Coordinates of C-alpha atoms and ligand atoms in Angstrom, one line a residue:
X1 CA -8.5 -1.6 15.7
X2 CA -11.3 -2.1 13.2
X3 CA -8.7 -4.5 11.3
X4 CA -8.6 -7.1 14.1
X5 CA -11.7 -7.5 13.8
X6 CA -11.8 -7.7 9.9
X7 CA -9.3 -10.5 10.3
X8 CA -11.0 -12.6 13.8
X9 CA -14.3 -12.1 11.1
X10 CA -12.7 -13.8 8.0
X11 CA -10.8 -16.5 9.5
X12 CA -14.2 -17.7 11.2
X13 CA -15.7 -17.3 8.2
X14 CA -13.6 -19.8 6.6
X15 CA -13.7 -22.4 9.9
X16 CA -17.6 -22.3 9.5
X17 CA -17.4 -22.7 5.8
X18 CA -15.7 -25.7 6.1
X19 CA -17.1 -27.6 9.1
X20 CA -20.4 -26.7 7.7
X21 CA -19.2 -28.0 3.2
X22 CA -21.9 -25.9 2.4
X23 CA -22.1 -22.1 3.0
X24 CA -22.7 -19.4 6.1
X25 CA -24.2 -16.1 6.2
X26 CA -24.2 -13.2 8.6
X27 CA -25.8 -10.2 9.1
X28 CA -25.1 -6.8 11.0
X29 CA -25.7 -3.0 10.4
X30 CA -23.3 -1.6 8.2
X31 CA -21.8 2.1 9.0
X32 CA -25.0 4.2 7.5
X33 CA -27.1 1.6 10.1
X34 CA -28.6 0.1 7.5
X35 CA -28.8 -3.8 8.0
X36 CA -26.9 -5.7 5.8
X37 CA -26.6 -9.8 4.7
X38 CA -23.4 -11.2 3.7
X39 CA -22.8 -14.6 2.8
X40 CA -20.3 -16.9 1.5
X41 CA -20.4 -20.3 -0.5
X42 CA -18.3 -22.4 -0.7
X43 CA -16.5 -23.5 -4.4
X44 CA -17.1 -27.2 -4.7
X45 CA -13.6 -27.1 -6.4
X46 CA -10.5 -25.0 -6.6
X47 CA -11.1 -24.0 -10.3
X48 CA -15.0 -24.4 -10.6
X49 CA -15.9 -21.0 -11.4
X50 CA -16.9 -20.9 -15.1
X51 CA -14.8 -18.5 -17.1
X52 CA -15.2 -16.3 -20.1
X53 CA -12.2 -17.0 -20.9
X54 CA -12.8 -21.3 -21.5
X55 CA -15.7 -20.8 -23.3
X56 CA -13.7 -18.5 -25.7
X57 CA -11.2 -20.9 -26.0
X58 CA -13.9 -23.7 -26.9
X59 CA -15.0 -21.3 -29.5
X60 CA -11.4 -20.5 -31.0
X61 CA -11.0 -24.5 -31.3
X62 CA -14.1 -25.2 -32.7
X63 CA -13.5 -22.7 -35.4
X64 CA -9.8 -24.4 -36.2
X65 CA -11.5 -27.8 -36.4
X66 CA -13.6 -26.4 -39.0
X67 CA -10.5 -25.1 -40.9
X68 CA -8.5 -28.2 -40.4
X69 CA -12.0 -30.9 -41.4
X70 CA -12.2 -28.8 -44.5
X71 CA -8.9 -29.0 -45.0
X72 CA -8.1 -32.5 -44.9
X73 CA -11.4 -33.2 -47.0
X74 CA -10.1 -31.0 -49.7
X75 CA -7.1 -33.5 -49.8
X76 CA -8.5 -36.6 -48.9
X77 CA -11.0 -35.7 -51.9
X78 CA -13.1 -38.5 -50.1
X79 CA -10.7 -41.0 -51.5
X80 CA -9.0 -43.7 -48.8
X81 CA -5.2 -43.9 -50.1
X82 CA -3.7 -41.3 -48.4
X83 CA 0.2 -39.5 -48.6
X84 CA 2.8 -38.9 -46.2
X85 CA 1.7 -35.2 -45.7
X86 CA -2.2 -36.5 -45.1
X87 CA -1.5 -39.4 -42.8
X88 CA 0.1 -36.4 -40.5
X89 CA -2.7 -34.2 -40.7
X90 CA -5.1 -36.9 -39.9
X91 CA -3.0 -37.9 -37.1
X92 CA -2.8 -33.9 -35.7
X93 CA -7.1 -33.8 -36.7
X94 CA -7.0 -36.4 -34.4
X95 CA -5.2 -34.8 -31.4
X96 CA -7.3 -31.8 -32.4
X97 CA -10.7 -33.5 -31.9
X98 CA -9.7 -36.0 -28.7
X99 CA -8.9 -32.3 -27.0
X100 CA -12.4 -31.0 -28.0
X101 CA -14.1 -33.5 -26.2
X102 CA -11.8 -33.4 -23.0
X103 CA -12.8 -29.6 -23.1
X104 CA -16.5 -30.5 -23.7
X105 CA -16.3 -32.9 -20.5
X106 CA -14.6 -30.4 -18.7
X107 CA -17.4 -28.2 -19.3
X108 CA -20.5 -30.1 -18.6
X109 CA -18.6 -30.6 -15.2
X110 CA -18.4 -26.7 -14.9
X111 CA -22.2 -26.5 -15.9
X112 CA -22.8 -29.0 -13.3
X113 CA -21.0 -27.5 -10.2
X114 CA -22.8 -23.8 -11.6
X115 CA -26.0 -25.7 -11.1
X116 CA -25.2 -26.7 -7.6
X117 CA -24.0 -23.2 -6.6
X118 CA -27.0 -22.0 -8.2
X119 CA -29.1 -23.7 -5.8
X120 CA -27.0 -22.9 -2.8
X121 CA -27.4 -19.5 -3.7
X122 CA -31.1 -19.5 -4.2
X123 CA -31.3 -21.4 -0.5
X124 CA -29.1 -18.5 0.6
X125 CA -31.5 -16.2 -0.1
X126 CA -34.5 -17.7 1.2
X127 CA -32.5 -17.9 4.4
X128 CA -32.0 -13.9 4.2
X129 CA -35.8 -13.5 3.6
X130 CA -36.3 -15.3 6.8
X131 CA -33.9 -13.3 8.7
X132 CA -35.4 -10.2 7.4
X133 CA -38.0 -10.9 9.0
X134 CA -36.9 -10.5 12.6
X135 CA -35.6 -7.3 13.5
X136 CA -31.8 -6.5 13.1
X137 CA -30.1 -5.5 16.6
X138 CA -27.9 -2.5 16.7
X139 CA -24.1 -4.0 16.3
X140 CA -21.0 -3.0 14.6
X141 CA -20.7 -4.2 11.2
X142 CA -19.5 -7.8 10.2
X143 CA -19.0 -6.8 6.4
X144 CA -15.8 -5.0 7.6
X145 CA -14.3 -3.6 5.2
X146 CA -10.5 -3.5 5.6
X147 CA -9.9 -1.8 3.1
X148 CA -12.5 1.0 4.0
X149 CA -13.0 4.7 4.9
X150 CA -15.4 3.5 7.8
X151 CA -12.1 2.0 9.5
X152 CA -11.8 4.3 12.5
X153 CA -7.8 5.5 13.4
X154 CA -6.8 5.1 16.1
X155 CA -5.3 7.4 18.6
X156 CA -2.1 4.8 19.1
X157 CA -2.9 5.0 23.0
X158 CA -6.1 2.4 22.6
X159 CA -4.2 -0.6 23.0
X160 CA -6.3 -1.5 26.6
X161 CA -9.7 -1.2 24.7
X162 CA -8.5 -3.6 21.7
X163 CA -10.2 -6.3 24.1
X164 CA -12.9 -4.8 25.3
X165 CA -14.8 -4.6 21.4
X166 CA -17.3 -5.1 19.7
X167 CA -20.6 -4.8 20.5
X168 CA -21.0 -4.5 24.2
X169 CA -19.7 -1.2 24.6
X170 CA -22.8 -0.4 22.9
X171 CA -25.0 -2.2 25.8
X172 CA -25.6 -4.6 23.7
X173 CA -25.8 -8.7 24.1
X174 CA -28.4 -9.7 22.2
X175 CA -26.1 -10.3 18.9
X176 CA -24.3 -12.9 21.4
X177 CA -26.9 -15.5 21.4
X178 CA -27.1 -15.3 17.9
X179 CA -25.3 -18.1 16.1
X180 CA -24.8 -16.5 13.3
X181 CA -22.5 -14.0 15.2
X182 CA -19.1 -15.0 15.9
X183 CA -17.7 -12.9 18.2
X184 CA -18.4 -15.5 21.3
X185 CA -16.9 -18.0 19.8
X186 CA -14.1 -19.9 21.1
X187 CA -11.4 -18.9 18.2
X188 CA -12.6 -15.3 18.9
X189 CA -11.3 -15.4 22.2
X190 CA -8.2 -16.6 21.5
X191 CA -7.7 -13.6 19.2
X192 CA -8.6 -11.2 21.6
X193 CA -6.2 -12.2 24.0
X194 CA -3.6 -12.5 21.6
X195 CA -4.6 -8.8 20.3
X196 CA -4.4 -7.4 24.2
X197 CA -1.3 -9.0 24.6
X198 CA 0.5 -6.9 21.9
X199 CA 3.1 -4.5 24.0
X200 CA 2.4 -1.0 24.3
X201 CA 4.1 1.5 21.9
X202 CA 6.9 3.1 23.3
X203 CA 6.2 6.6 23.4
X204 CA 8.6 9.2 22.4
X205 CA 9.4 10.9 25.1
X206 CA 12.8 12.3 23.6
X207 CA 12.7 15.9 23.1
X208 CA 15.4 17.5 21.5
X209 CA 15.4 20.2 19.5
X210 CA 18.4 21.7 19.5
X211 CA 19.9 22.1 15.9
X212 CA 23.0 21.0 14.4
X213 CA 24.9 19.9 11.6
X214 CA 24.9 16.1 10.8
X215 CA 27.9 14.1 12.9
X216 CA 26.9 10.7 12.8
X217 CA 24.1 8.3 11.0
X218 CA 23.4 5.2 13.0
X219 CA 23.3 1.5 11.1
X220 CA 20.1 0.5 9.6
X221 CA 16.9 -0.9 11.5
X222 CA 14.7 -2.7 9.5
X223 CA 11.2 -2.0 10.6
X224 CA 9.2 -4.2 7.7
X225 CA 10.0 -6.1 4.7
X226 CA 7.4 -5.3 1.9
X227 CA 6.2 -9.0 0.3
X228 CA 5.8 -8.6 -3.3
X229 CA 7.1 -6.8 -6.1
X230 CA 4.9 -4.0 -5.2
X231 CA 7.2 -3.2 -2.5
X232 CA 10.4 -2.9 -4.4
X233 CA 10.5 0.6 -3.5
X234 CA 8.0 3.0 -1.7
X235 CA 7.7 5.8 0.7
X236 CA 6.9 5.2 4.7
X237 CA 6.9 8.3 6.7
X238 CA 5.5 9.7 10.2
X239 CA 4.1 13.2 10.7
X240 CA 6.1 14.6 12.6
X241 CA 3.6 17.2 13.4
X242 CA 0.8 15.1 13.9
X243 CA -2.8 16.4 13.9
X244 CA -6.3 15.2 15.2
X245 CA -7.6 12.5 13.8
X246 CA -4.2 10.6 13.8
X247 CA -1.8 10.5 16.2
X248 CA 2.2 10.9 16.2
X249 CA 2.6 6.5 16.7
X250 CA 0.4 6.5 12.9
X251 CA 2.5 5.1 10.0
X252 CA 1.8 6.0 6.6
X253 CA 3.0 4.1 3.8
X254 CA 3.0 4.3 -0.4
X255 CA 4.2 1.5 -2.1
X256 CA 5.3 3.4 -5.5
X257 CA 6.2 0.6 -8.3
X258 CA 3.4 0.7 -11.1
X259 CA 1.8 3.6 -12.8
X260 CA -0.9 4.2 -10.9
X261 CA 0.0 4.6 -7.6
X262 CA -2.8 5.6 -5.3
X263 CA -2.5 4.2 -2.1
X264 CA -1.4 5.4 1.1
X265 CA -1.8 3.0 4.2
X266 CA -2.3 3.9 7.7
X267 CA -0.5 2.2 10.5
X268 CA -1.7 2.7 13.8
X269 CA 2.0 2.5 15.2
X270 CA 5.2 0.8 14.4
X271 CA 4.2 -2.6 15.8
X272 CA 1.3 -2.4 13.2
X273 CA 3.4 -1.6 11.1
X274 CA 6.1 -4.1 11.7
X275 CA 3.1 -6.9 11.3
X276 CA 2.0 -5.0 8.2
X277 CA -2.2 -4.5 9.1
X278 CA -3.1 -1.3 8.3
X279 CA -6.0 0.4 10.0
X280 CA -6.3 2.3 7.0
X281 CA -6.3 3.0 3.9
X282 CA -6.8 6.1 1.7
X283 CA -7.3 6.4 -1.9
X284 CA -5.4 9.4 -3.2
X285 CA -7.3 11.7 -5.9
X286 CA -4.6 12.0 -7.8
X287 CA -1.8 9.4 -8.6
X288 CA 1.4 9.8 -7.0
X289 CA 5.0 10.2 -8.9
X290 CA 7.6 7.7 -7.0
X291 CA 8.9 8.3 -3.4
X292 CA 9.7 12.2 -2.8
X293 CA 6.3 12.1 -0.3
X294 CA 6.2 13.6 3.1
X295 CA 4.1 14.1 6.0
X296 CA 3.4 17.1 7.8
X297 CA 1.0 18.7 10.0
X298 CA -1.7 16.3 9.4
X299 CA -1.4 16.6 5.5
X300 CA 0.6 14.5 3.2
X301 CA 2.5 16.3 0.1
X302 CA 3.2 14.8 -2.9
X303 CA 3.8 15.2 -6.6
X304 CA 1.3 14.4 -9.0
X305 CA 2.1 11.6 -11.6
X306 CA 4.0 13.2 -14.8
X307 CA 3.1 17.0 -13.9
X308 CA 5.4 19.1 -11.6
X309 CA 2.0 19.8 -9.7
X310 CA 2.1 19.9 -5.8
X311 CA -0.5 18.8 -4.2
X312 CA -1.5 18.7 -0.4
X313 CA -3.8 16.1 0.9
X314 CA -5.4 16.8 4.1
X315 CA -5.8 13.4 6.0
X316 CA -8.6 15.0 8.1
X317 CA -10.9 15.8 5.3
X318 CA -9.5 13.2 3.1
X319 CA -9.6 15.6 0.6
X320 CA -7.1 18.3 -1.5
X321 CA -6.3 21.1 0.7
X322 CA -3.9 22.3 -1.8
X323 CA -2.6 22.0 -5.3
X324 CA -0.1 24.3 -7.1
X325 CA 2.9 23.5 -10.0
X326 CA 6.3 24.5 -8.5
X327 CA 7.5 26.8 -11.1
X328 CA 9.9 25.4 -13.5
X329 CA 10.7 22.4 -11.6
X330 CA 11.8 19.5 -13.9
X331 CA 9.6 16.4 -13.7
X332 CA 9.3 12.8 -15.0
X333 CA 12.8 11.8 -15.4
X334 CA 14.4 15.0 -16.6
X335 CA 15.9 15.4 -12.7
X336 CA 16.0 12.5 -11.0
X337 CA 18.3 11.0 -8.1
X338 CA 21.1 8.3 -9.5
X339 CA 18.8 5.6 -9.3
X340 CA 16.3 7.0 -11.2
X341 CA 12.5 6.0 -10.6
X342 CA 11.2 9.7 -11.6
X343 CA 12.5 10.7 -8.4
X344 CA 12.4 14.3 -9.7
X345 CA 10.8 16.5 -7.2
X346 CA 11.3 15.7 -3.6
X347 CA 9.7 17.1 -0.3
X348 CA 11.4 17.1 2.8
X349 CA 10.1 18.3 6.6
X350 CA 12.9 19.8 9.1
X351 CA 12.9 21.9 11.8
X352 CA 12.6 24.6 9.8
X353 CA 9.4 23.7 8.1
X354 CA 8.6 22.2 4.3
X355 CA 10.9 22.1 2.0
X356 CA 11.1 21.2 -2.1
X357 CA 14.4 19.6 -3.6
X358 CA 14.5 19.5 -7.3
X359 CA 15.9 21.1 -10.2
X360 CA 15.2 23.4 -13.4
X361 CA 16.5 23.7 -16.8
X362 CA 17.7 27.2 -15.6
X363 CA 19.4 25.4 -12.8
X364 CA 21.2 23.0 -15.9
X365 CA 20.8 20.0 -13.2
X366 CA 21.5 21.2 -9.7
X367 CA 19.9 21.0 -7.0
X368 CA 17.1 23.5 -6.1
X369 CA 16.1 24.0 -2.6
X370 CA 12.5 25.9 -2.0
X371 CA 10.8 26.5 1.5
X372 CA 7.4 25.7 0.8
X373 CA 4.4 27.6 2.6
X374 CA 2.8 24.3 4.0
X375 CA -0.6 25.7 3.8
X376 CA -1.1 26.8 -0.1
X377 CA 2.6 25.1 -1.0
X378 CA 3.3 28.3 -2.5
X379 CA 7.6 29.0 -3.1
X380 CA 8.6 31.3 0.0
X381 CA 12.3 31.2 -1.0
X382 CA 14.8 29.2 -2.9
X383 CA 18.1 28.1 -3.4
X384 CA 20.1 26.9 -6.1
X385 CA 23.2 24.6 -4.9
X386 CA 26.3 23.7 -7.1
X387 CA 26.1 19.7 -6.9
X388 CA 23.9 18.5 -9.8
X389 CA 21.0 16.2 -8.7
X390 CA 21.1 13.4 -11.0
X391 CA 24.8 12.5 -9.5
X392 CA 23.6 12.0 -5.8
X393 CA 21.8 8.9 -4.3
X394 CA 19.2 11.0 -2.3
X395 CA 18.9 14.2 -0.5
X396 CA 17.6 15.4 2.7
X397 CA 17.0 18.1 5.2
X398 CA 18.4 19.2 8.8
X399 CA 18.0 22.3 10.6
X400 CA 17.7 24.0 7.2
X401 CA 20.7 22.9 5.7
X402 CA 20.7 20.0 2.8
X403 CA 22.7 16.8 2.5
X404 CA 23.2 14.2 -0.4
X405 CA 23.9 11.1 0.1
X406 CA 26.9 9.2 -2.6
X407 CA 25.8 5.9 -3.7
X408 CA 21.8 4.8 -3.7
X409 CA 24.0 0.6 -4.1
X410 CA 26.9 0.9 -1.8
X411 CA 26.8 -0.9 1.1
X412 CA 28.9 1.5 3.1
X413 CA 28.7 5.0 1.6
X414 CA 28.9 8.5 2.5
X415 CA 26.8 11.6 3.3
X416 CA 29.2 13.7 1.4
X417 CA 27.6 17.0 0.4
X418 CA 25.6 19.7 2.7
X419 CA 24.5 22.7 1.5
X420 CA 23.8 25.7 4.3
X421 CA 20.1 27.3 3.4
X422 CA 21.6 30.1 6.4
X423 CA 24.4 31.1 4.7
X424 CA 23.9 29.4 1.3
X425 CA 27.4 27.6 1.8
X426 CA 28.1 24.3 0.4
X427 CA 30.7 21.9 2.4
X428 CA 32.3 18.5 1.6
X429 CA 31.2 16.3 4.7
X430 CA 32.2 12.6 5.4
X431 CA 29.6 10.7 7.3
X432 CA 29.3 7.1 6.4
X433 CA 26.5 5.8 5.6
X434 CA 24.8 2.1 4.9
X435 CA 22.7 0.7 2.1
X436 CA 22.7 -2.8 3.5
X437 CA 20.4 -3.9 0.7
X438 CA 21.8 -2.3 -1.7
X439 CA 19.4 0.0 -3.1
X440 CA 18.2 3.2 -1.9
X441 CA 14.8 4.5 -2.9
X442 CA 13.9 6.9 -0.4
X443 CA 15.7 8.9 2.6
X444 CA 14.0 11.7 4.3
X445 CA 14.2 13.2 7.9
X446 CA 11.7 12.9 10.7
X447 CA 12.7 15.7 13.2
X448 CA 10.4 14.7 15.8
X449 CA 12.2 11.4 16.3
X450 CA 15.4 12.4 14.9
X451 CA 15.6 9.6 12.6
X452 CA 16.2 9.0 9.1
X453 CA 13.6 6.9 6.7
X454 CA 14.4 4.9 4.4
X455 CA 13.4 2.3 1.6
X456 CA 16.3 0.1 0.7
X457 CA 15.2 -2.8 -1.9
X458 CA 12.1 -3.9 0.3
X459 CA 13.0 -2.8 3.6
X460 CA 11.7 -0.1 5.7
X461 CA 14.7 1.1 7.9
X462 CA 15.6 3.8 9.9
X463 CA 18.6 5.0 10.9
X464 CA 19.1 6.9 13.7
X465 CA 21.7 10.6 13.7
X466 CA 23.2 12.6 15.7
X467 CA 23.7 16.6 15.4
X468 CA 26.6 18.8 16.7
X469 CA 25.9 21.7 18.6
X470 CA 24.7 24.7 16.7
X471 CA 27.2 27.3 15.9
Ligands
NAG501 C1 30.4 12.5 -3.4 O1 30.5 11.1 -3.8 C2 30.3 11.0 -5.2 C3 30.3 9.5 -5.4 O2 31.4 8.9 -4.9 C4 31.3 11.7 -6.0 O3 31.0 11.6 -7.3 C5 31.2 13.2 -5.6 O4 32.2 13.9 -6.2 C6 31.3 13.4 -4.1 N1 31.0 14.8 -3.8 C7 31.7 15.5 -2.9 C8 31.3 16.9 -2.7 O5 32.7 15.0 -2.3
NAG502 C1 30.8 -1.7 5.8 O1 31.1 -1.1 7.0 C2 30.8 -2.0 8.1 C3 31.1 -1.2 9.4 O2 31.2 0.1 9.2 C4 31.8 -3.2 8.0 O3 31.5 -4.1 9.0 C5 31.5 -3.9 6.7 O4 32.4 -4.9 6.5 C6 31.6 -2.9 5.5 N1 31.2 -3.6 4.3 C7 31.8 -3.5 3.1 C8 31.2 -4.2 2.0 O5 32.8 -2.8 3.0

């Protein structure tokens, strides 16, 4: 819920700032207690800060002005009749020199508008001295970070008590009559009872577990469209095991374009999700490689960037629970899915517990199934299949059997391999299935809520199945 807040705090930030021209401070204990100023000025203009990066360019002029005054000297040799070739270069020397000065007037301006903020700043502070002065109040924090470990989760059953924070639940009122403190302000209000008018999450009440093999996949439902390149193609999962501190409703999420992928967000349901605030957010130890993640028993699993090392991350402790190579297991491009993306080593969560699909030279390119010991990720048994991984789209697990899907790009594809873990059978199966955007990134099974995730070129969808009786 701690995000609501972030955002109510911001937006009045930025009303004050401007009613006010000037600048606005608060202050507030942060999470260790301690009491903490924040305060924000206000940039005369868009583009007043002063930058390196000006005064570098100022210097790389000035040093081709020399070049060019020596040079035209040289041929002017101080006499007036000039040729062709010098009447140009005294025309560019010129251009050269009525840009310098536009630069140096552009700085002085700069200088001047750092002056200003100078002394804005220097008022700022004499304003916190004052405040230090008086005692600070016990209140929850108004530097929050929303990008911060401090940002509680939620147990996605809290929706009643969105309304009821900050502050007084603490028994305290005091920080109300402070003017500095927004939360009684008029555009707070109107927040809150937006925020307490959000619907309740559905809970999933379904429970099925009967096994089966895979009849039917249901048409996409987009659940979030990512906004920037960033989101090209990711991994969004639930735990379908959930474990204390988050619930079952949390959304995780890892947006996997770039190198250094780190970041897993926390969603404190699907409607979070849907309106993309995170409650959330973790910074992973280690990077992740592309979008074979999953969630399980209150630990996320993943494969380390350019390494066919395993590692568990236990959300709980925030920390590595686990870390182990899976032996022989082809990584960095060597076995990817069709599409590519280093998509070389894959977990998946059934009903039957964690599972690894990948391959190894040994394998020459098929598909490897392991079951996974979710505690120390250490092999417990394995597979090897006889459809080669770099021709399918994806791969996933039901009820301990495996399925590839045809096309990552087709619109309307098939689900048209499974391979039996039981009775380590493989079977042609025809069960159509849509990329409506046309480029698949990610499909994994949550057994929980019977679903399938996916990532298809920005969108988060799911698709619901349905299983036949077991045989
Ligand atoms: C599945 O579809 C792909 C792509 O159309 C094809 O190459 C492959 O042979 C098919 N596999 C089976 C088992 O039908
Ligand atoms: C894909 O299948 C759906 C229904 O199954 C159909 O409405 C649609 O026209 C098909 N699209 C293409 C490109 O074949």
């Amino acid at each position: 819920m701690m995000w609501i807040l972030a955002v109510t705090w911001i937006s009045i930030l930025l009303v004050n700032t401007q009613a006010q021209g000037t600048a606005s401070f608060s202050r507030g204990n942060d999470r260790n207690r301690r009491c903490q100023y924040t305060f924000t000025v206000d940039s005369p203009t868009e583009a007043s800060c002063p930058s390196t990066g000006s005064s570098a360019e100022m210097e790389a002029l000035k040093s081709r002005l020399g070049l060019l005054e020596a040079l035209v000297s040289r041929l002017t040799g101080g006499e007036a009749p000039g040729t062709e070739a010098q009447m140009g270069l005294r025309t560019a020397y010129t251009q050269v020199t009525g840009e310098r000065d536009r630069l140096q007037e552009e700085k002085a301006i700069l200088a001047q508008q750092v002056e200003q903020l100078q002394r804005m700043v220097e008022e700022l502070q004499r304003e916190v001295e004052r405040l230090r002065s008086r005692p600070c109040t016990q209140q929850p924090s108004q530097n929050l970070p929303i990008f911060s470990s401090s940002v509680q989760p939620g147990t996605g059953t809290s929706h009643s008590h969105l309304g009821s924070r900050p502050g007084r639940t603490q028994g305290d009122t005091s920080s109300l009559r402070d003017p500095s403190w927004p939360y009684g302000s008029p555009a707070y209000q109107e927040l809150k009872a937006e925020v307490a008018e959000f619907p309740a999450p559905n809970p999933n009440t379904e429970d099925s577990t009967g096994c089966g093999e895979l009849l039917w996949v249901g048409e996409p439902v987009t659940h979030r469209k990512a906004d920037s390149i960033a989101g090209r193609y990711g991994v969004w999962m639930q735990d379908p095991e959930a474990v204390s501190p988050y619930g079952s409703n949390m959304v995780w999420r890892i947006d996997t374009v770039g190198t250094e992928v780190r970041q897993l967000y926390g969603y404190e349901d699907m409607d979070q999700f849907t309106r993309g605030f995170p409650a959330k957010v973790l910074l992973l130890p280690d990077a992740v490689e592309s979008t074979g993640a999953a969630m399980y028993r209150g630990s996320l699993y993943y494969q380390r960037r350019r390494s066919r090392t395993l590692i568990r991350y236990e959300l709980g402790s925030e920390s590595v629970a686990a870390r182990r190579d899976l032996p022989h297991a082809g990584f960095h491009g060597q076995f990817p899915y069709s599409w590519g993306g280093y998509t070389d080593i894959d977990f998946a969560v059934d009903e039957n517990g964690l599972w690894a699909i990948y391959s190894t030279n040994k394998a020459k390119g098929a598909i490897v199934i392991s079951q996974l010991d979710p505690h120390t990720l250490e092999v417990k048994k394995s597979w090897e299949t006889n459809i080669r991984k770099t021709t399918v789209a994806n791969a996933f697990m039901i009820c301990g059997k495996l399925y590839t899907v045809a096309s990552y790009a087709s619109p309307n594809t098939t689900v048209n391999y499974s391979f039996d873990t039981g009775t380590s059978q493989s079977e042609a199966v025809a069960v159509p299935f849509q990329n409506r955007h046309r480029y698949n990134s990610m499909i994994d099974y949550n057994p929980t809520q019977r679903k399938l995730f996916a990532w298809d070129n920005y969108h988060m969808v799911s698709y619901d199945v349905r299983l036949g009786k077991q045989q």
